[in-house]
Tab-separated table of C-alpha atoms in Angstrom:
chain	number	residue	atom	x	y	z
A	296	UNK	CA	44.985	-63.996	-8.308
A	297	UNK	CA	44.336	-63.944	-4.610
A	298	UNK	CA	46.290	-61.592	-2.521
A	299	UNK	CA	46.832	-60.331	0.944
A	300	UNK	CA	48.662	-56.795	1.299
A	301	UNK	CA	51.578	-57.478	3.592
A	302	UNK	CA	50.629	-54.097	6.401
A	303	UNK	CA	47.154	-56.258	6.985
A	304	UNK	CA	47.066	-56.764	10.610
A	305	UNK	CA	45.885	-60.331	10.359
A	306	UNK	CA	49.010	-60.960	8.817
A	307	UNK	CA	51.385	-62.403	10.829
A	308	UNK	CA	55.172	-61.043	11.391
A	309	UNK	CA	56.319	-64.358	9.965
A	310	UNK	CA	54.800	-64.547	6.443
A	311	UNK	CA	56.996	-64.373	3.811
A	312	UNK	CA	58.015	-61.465	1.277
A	313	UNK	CA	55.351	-60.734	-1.656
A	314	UNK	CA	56.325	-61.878	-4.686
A	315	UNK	CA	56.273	-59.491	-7.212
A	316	UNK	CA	57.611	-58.630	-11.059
A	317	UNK	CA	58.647	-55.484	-11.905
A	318	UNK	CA	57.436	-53.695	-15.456
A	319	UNK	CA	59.898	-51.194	-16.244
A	320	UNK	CA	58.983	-48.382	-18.963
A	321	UNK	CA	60.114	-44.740	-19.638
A	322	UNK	CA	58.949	-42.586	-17.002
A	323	UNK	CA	56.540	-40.209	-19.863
A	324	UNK	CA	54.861	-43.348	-20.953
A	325	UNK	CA	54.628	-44.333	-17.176
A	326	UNK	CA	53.200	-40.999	-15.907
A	327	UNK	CA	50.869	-41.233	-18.420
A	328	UNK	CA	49.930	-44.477	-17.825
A	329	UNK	CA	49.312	-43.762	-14.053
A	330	UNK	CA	47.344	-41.172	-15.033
A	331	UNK	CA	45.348	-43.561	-17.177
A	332	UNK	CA	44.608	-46.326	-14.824
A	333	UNK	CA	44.110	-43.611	-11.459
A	334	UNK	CA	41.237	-42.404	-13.854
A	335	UNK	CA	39.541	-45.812	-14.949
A	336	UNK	CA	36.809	-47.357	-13.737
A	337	UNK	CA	37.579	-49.259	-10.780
A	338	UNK	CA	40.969	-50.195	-12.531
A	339	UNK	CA	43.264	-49.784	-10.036
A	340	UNK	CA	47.211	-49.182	-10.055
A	341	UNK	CA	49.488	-50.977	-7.740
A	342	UNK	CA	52.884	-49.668	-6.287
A	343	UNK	CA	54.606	-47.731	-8.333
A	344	UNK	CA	58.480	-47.280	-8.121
A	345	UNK	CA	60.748	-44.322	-10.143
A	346	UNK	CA	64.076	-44.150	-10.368
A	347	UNK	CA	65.931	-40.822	-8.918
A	348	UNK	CA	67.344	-39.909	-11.886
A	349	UNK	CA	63.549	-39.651	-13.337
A	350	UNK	CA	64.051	-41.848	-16.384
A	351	UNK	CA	61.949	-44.824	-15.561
A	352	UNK	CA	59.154	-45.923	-13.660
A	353	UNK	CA	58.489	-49.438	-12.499
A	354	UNK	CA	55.213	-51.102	-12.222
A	355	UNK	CA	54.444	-53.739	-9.865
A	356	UNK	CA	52.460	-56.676	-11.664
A	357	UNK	CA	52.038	-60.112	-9.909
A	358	UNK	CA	54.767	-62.830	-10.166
A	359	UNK	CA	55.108	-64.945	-13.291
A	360	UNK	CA	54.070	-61.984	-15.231
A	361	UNK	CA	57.598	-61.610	-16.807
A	362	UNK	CA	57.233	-64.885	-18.658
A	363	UNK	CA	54.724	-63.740	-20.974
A	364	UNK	CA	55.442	-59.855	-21.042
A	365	UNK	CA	56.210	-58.428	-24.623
A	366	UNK	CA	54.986	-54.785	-24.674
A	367	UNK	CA	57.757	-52.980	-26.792
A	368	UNK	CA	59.730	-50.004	-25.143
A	369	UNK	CA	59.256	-52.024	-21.407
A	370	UNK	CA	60.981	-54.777	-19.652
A	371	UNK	CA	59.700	-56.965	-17.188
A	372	UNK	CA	61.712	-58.626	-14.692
A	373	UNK	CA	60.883	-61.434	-12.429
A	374	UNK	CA	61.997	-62.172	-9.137
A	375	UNK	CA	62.211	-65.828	-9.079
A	376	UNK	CA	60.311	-66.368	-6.301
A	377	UNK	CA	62.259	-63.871	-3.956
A	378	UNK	CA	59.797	-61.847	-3.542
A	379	UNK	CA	60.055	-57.681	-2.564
A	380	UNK	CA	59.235	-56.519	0.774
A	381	UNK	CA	56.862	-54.077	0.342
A	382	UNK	CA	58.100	-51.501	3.117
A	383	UNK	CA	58.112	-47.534	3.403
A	384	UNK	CA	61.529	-47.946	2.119
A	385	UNK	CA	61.811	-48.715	-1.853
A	386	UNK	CA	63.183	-52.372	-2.359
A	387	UNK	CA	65.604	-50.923	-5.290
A	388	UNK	CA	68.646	-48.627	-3.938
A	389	UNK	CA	68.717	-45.342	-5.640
A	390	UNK	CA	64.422	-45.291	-6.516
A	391	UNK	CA	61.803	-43.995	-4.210
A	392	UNK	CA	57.779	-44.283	-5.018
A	393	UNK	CA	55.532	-42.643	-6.960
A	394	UNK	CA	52.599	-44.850	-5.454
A	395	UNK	CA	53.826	-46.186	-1.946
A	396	UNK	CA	52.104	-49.553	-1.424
A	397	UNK	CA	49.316	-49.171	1.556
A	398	UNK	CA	47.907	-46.497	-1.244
A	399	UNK	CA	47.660	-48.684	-3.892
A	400	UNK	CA	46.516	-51.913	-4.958
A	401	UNK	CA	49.001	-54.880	-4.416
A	402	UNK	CA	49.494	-55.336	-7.564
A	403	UNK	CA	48.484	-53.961	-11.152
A	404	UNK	CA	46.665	-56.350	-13.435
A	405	UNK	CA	48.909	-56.842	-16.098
A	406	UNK	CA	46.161	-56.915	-18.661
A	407	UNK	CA	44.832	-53.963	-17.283
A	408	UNK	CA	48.506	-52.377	-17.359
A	409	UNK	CA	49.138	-53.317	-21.172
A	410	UNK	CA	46.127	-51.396	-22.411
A	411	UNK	CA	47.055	-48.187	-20.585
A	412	UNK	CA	50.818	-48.379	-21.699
A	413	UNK	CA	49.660	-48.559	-24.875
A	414	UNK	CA	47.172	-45.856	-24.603
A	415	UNK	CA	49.836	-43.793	-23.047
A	416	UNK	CA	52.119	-44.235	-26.311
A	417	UNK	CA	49.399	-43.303	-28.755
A	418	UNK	CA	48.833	-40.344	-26.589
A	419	UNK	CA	52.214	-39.246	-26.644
A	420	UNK	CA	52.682	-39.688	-29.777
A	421	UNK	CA	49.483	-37.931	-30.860
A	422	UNK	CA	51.011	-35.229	-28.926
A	423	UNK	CA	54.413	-34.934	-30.096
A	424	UNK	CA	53.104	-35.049	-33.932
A	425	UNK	CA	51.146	-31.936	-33.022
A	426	UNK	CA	54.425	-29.912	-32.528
């Protein structure tokens, strides 16, 4: 996947919105998961969206990711081609990030993103089975 972050400055004004899917998981697993990937070997994260209320977190992967997604406990959701503007401001009303883009990655690899999800639910439950 070749990609261009959208604040470069030899991008120009005009180019269109980067298209991006959005992997939505519980926002424990996600925190882990963060966690995970911030602490791997040049695996980095991409934006990273949560919602206010604190119960999800939502993953930006590259577009056409959603077709093939089927990690249990997420949802991924494609954007057709309409692409999110990656600006200051979160693209989803009532969400704010956790990983603002122009600190992050574009995107996260989605391979790279299903091993620490799953990671981050044997941790947790490793965890809670210790209580």
């Amino acid at each position: 996947m070749t990609t261009s972050r959208i604040n470069d400055p030899r991008t120009p004004p005009s180019t269109p919105a980067v298209g991006c899917d959005v992997v939505t998981v519980p926002a424990r697993q996600g925190l882990e998961a963060v966690d995970i990937l911030r602490r791997g070997p040049g695996e980095a994260v991409g934006p990273v969206l949560h919602d206010d209320g604190g119960g999800t977190l939502g993953f930006l992967v590259p577009p056409g990711t959603a077709a093939a997604w089927d990690v249990p406990g997420s949802t991924c959701t494609g954007t057709d081609g309409r692409g999110l503007t990656l600006a200051p401001r979160p693209p989803v009303e009532g969400s704010d990030w956790l990983l603002p883009p122009g600190e992050a990655d574009l995107a996260t690899d989605p391979a790279v993103l299903r091993r620490a999800l799953g990671e981050a639910a044997r941790t947790i439950e490793a965890a809670d089975s210790c209580r």
